[in-house]
XYZ file of C-alpha atoms in Angstrom:
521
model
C 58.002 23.457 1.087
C 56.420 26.300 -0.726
C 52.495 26.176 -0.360
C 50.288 27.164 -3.460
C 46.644 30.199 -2.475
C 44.136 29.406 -4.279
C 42.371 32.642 -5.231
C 39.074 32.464 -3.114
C 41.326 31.748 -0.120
C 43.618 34.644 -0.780
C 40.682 36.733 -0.541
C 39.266 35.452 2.502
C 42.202 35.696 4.057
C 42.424 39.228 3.358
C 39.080 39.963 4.509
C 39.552 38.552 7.605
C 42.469 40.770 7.935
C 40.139 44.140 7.356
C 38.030 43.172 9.435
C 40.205 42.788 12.328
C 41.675 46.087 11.455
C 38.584 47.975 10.813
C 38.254 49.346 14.526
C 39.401 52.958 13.826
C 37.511 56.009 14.091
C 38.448 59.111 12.965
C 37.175 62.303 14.412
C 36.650 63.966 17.243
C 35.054 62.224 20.218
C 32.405 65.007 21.665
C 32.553 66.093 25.582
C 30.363 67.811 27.361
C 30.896 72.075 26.473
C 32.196 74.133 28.914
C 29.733 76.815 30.236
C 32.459 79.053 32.460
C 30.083 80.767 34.571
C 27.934 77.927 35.664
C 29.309 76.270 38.032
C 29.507 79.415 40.198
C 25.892 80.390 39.499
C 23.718 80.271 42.410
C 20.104 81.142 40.831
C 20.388 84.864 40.765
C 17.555 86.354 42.004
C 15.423 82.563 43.037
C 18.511 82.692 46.140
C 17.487 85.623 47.695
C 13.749 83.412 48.033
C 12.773 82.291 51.102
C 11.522 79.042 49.255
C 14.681 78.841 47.339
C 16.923 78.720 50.657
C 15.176 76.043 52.807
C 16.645 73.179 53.070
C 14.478 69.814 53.141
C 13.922 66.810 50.696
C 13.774 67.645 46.542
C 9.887 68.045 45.724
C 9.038 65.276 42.654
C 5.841 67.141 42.154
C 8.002 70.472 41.048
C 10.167 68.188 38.457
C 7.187 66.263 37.150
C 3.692 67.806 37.793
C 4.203 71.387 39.724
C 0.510 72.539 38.293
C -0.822 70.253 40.635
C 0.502 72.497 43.525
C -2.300 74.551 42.759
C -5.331 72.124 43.754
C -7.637 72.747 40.814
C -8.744 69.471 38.881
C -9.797 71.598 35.846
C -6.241 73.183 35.646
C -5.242 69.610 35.877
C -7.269 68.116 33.066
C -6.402 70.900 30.577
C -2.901 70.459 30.603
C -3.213 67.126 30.751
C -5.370 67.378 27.299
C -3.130 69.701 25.924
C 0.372 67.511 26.276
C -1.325 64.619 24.174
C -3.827 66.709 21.921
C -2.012 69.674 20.796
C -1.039 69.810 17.519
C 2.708 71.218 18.639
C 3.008 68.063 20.324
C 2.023 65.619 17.868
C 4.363 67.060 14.728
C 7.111 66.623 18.082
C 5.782 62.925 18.309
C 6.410 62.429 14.409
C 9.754 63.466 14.329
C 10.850 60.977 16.748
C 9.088 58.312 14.526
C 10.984 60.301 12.041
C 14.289 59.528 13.938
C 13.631 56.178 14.847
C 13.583 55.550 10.816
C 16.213 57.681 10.141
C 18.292 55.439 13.029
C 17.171 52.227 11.333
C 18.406 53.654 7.748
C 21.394 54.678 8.852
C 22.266 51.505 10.989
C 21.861 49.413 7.590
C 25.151 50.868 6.171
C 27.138 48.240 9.049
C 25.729 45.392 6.580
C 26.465 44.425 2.974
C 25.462 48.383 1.209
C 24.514 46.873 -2.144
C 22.751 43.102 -2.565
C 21.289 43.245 -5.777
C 19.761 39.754 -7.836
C 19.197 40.692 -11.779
C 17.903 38.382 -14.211
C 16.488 38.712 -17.947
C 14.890 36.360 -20.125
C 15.207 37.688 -24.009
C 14.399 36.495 -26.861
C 16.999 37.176 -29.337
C 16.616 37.024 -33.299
C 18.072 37.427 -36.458
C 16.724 38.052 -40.056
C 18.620 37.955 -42.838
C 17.890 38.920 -46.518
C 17.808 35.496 -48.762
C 18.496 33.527 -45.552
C 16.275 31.565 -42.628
C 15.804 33.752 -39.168
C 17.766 32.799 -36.684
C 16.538 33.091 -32.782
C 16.766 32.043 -29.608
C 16.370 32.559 -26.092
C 18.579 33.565 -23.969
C 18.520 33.572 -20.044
C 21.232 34.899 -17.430
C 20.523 35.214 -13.957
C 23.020 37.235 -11.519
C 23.863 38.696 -7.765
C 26.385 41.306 -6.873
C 26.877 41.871 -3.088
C 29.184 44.794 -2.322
C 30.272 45.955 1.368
C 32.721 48.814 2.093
C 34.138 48.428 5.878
C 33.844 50.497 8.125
C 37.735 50.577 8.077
C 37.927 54.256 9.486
C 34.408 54.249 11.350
C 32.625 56.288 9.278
C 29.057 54.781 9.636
C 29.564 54.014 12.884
C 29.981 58.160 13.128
C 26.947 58.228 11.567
C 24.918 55.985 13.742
C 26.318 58.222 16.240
C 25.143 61.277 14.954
C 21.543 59.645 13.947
C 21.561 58.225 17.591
C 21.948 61.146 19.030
C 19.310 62.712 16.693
C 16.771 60.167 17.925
C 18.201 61.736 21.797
C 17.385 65.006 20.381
C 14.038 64.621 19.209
C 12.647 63.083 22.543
C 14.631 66.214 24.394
C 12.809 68.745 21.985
C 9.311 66.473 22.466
C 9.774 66.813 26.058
C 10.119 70.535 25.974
C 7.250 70.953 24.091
C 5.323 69.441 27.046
C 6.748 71.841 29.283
C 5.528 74.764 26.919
C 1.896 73.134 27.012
C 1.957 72.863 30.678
C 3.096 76.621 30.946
C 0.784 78.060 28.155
C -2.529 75.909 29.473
C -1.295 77.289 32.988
C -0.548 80.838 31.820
C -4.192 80.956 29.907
C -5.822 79.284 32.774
C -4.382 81.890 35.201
C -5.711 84.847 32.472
C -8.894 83.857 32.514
C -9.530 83.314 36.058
C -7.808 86.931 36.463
C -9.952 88.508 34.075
C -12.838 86.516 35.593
C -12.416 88.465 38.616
C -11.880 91.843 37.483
C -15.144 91.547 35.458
C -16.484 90.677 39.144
C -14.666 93.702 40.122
C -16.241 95.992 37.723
C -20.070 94.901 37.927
C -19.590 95.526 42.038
C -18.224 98.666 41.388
C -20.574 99.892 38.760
C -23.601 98.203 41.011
C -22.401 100.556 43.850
C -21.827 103.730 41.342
C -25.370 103.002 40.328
C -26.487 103.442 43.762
C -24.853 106.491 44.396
C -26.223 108.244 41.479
C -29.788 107.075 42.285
C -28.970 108.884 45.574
C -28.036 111.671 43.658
C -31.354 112.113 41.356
C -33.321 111.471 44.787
C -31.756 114.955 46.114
C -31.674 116.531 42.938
C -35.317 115.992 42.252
C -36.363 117.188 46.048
C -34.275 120.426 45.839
C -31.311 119.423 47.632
C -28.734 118.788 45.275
C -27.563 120.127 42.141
C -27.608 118.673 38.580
C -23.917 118.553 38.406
C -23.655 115.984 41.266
C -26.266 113.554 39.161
C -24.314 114.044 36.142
C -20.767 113.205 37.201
C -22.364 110.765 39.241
C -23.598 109.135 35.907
C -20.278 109.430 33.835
C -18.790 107.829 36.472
C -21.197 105.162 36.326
C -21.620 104.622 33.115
C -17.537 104.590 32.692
C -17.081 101.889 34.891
C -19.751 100.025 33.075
C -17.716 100.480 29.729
C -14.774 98.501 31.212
C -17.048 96.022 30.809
C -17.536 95.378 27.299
C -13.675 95.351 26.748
C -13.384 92.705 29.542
C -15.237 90.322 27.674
C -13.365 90.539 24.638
C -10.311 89.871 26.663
C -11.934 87.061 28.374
C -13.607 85.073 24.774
C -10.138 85.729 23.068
C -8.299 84.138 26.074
C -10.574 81.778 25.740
C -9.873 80.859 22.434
C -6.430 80.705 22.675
C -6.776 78.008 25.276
C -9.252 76.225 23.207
C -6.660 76.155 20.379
C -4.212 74.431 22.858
C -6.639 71.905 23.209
C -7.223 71.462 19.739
C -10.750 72.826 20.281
C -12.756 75.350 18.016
C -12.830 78.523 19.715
C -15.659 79.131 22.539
C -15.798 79.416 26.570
C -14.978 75.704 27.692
C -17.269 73.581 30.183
C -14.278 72.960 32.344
C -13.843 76.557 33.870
C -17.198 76.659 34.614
C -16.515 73.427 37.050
C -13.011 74.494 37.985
C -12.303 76.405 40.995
C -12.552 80.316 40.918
C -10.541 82.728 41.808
C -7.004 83.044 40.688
C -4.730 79.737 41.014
C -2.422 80.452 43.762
C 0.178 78.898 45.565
C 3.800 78.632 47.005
C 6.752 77.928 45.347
C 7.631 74.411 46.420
C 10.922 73.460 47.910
C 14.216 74.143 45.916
C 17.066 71.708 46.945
C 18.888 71.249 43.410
C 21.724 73.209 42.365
C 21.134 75.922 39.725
C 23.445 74.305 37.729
C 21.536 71.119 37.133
C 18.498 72.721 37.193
C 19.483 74.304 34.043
C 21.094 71.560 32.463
C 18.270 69.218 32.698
C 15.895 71.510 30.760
C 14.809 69.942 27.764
C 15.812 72.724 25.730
C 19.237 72.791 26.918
C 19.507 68.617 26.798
C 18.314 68.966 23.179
C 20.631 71.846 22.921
C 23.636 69.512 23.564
C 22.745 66.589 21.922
C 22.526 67.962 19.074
C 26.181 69.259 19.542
C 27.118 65.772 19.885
C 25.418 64.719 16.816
C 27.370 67.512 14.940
C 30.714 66.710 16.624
C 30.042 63.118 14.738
C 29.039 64.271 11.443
C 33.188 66.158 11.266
C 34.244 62.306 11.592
C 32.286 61.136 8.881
C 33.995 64.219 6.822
C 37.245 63.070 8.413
C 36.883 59.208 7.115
C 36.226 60.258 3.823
C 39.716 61.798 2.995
C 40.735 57.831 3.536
C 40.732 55.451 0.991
C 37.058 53.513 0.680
C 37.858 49.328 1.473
C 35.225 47.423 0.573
C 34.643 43.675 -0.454
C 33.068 42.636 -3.894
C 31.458 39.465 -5.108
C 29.685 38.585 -8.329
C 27.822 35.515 -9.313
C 26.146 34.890 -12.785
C 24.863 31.978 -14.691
C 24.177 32.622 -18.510
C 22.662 29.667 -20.718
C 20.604 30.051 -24.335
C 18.456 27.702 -26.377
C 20.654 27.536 -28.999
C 21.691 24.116 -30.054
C 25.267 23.167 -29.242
C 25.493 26.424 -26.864
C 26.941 25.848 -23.815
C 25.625 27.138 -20.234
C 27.797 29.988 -18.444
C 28.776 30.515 -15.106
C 30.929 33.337 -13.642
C 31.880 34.773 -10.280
C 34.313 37.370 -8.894
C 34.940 37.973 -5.246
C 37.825 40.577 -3.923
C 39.109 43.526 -2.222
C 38.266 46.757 -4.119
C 39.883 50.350 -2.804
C 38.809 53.830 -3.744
C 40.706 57.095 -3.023
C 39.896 59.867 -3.901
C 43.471 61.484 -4.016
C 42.666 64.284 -5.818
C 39.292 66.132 -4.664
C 40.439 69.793 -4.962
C 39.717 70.627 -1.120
C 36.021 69.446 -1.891
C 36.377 66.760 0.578
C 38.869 68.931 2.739
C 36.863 71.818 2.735
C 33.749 69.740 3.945
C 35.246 68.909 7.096
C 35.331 72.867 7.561
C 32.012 72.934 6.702
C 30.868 70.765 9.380
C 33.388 71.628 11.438
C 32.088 75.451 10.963
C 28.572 74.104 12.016
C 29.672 72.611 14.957
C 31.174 75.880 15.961
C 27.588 77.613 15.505
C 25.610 74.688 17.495
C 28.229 75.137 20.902
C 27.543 78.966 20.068
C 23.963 78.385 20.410
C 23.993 76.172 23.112
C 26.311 78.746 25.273
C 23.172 81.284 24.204
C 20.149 78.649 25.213
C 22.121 78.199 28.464
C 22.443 82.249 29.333
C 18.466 82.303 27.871
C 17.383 79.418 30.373
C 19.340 81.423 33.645
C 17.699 85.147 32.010
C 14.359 82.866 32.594
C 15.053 81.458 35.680
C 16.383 85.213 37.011
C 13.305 87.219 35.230
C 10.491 85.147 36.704
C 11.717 85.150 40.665
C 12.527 88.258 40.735
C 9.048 88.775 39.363
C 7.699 87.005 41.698
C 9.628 88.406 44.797
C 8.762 91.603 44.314
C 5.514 91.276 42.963
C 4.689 89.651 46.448
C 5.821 92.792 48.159
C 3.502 94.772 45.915
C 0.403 92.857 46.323
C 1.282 93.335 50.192
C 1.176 96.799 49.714
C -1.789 97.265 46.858
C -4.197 94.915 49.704
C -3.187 98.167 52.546
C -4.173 100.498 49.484
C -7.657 99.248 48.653
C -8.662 98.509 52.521
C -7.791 102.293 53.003
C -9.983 103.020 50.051
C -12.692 100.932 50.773
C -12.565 102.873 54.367
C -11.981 106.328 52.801
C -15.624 105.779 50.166
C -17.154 104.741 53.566
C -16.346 107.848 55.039
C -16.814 109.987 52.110
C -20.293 108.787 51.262
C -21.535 109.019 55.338
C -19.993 112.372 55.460
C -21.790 113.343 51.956
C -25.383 111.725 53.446
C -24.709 114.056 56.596
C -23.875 117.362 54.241
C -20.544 117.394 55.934
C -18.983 117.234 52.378
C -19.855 117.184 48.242
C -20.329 115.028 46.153
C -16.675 115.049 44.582
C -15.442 113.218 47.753
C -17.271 110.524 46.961
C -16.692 110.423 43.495
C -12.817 110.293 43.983
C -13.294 107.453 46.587
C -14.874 105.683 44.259
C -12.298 105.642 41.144
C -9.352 105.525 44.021
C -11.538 102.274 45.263
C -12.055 100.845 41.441
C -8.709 101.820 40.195
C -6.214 99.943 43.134
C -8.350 96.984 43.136
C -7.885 96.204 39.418
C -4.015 96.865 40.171
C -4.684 94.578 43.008
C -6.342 91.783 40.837
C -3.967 92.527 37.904
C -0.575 92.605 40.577
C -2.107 88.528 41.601
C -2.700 87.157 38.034
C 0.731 88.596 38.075
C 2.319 86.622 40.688
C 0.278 83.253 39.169
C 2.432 83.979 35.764
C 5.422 84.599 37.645
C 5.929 81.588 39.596
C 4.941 79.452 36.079
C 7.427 81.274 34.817
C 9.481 79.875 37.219
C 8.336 76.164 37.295
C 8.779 76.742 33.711
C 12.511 77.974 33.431
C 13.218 75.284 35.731
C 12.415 72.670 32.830
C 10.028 70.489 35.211
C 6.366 68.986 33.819
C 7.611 66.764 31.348
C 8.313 63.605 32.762
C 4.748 61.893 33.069
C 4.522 62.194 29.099
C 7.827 59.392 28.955
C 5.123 56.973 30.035
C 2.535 57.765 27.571
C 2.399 56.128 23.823
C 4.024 59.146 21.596
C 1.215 57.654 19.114
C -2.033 57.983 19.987
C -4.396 54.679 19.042
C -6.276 56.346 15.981
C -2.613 57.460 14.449
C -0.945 54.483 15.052
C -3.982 52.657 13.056
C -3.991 54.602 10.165
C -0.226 54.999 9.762
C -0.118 51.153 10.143
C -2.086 50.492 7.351
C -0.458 52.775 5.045
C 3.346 51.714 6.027
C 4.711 48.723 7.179
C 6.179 50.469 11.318
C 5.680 46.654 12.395
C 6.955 48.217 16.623
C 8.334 51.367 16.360
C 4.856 53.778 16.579
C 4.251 50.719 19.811
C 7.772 51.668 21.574
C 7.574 53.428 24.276
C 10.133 56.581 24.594
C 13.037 55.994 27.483
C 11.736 56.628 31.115
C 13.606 59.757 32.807
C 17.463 59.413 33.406
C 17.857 55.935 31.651
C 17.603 58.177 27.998
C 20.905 55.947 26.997
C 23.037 58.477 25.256
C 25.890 59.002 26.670
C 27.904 62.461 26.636
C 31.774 62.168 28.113
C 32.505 64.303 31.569
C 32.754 68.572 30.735
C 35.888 69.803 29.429
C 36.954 72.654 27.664
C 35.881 73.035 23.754
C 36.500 69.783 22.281
């Protein structure tokens, strides 16, 4: 018995038959790149730290908040203002709203890509010479639905690539919170250090002044000679010219911390409550590995990701040397006012193929294009990688041996202090001239500037550190990317219904999966 397909169930049949065969995806499937020297990496110079080498339970406070290691509220609250008000890290907020859209236009293309309703309602006439005008009115009302399959996975490629995208902007958010925590910090430590050689040079010049009123005090009794008062007073007056240049450096450091904080330039109210001195402290505990020290940098996640988002963009090149499946429908109704006319109804439904079979390498040569790009973004990321250890390397060893200077600089200005004592009781006595005291002085003034200077130093190096180590931006995850006035006025203007309200992914549960390391894909 020989059994008769109606049309409509021809084509449904053969739909059903795509769909259950459109599971393939072409391209290559990205891994995790190869960095060849990692794995044997042990830190470089943060080893040969005592900190570095003791064993004991991983700090959270070095991962998430290592400023607060340093016991100063103000330091706290700046950074803390700077990782939701800075300007850096609000453009960083928008391009993961940017992503999320992107995500949401580019997960679309799974559903029907065209579903379009037309209609027009004419009215159609007709004059003719020595006859009556004909007209009428004519309506016709239509849909067309069309939806290519994702036979050879292309925009499932590219909801790979715009998923990892969205990955990439939260990575490259979350380093710019590490930069604000390092910058407020590295200001913050600036000031404080210029703060105290200011204090340096007023105790200096204060005990300069002394000398050379001890100096005019002999001269004018007969007992000294002019040329003591008058190097007495260029020294004097020297050391008070320090000053002047000081406070430049101090209002312009100033003002670059301000503009962290989105502030007009000026001194701000919170260093005037924070603690003085120079922020100091120990590097906390180091248990991690190098190795995943470096890879969970921000930079370095982003780094990869967007590898990964490349690696999908070749299969999207890939699918499109296939031929394009997709399934077509039409529906249209046509009727007129015109006596004796009848009404019109159509419809089409079917398979419809496209190949392009003869591109001339345009479509070829794409996949070299993006396959060329890939190439550049594992280049890059190899760089990022050997730029994050340079980091990690450049800011203990800076901070090893800077220790061992400030050791040495603190022997240097106790013997000076000593030597000036001497000096000026030897000078009061008539045991010696005045030059004695004079050199004691600028031997006094000059190693405790390099003694200040060598501890602002040693502040900077160990942010360094903190910072090359990727760690301070893991409280931000918990905080709107949006702030409330934003979300308001971008709510009005554009329809976000939830996405400025969604919170980012909390640390380690990101979602995006890369496949174990292995050599190049």
């Amino acid at each position: 018995m020989v059994r008769s397909w109606r049309p409509g169930t021809l084509a449904l049949a053969l739909a059903g038959v795509l769909f259950l065969g459109g599971c393939t995806t072409v391209g290559p499937d990205f891994q995790r790149p190869e960095v060849a020297w990692l794995s044997g990496w042990k830190g470089g110079s943060l080893e040969t730290l005592p900190e570095g080498k003791s064993p004991g339970v991983a700090n959270a406070q070095l991962q998430s908040s290592w400023w607060r290691a340093f016991d100063d509220r103000a330091l706290d609250r700046l950074i803390a203002e700077a990782q939701r008000a800075n300007p850096s890290v609000q453009v960083a907020g928008m391009r993961i709203m940017e992503a999320r859209a992107q995500l949401g236009i580019v997960g679309s293309a799974l559903y029907p890509q065209m579903q379009q309703a037309t209609g027009d309602l004419l009215n159609v006439g007709q004059r003719r010479a020595g006859g009556p005008d004909i007209s009428t009115t004519v309506l016709e009302l239509g849909g067309r639905i069309s939806w290519e399959v994702d036979f050879w996975g292309k925009f499932r490629r590219s909801i790979e690539a715009a998923d990892a995208g969205y990955f990439a902007s939260i990575a490259q958010y979350d380093d710019i919170q590490v930069l604000m925590a390092a910058q407020v910090a590295g200001f913050y430590a600036s000031i404080r250090t210029v703060e105290v050689r200011l204090q340096i040079a007023r105790e200096n010049a204060a005990l300069q002044k002394r000398s050379l009123d001890i100096t005019e005090l002999l001269y004018k009794s007969g007992n000294d000679s002019e040329l003591d008062v008058q190097q007495a007073r260029a020294q004097y007056i020297s050391t008070l010219a320090t000053i002047p240049q000081l406070e430049i450096v101090l209002r312009q450091t100033q003002n670059a911390l301000a503009m962290l904080l989105a502030r007009p330039p000026g001194p701000l109210p919170e260093l005037a409550a924070g603690r003085q001195g120079i922020p100091k402290t120990e590097l906390q505990l180091i248990v991690d590995l190098p190795a995943d020290l470096l890879r969970r940098r921000p930079d370095v996640r982003a780094a990869e990701i967007q590898l990964a988002a490349q690696s999908a963009l070749i299969g999207v090149s890939v699918a499109d040397l296939y031929p394009s499946i997709s399934l077509i429908g039409s529906l249209g109704l046509s009727a007129t006012s015109m006596s004796g006319s009848p009404n019109v109804s159509n419809w089409a439904m079917g398979p419809s193929l496209v190949w392009n079979v003869f591109d001339h390498g345009r479509l070829s040569n794409t996949v070299l294009l993006q396959d060329a790009r890939f190439q550049q973004l594992y280049a890059q990321y190899q760089a990022t990688v050997l730029g994050a250890a340079r980091e990690v390397d450049d800011g203990a060893v800076a901070f090893a041996r800077t220790r061992e200077q400030i050791a040495l600089l603190a022997e240097a200005v106790k013997a000076a202090r000593r030597s000036l004592e001497i000096a000026t009781l030897q000078y009061r006595e008539g045991l010696t001239d005045f030059q004695r005291v004079l050199d004691s002085q600028r031997a006094l003034f000059g190693l405790q500037e390099q003694l200040v200077s060598a501890r602002g130093s040693l502040t900077h190096s160990l942010i360094a550190i903190y910072k090359a180590m990727g760690g301070g931006w893991e409280e931000a995850r918990s905080r709107p990317v949006v702030d409330d006035a934003t979300r308001e006025i971008m709510g009005r203007r554009s329809d976000w219904k939830s996405l400025l309200a969604q919170p980012l992914p909390a640390p380690g549960t990101d979602g995006f999966a890369i496949e174990p390391e292995s050599p190049r894909p």
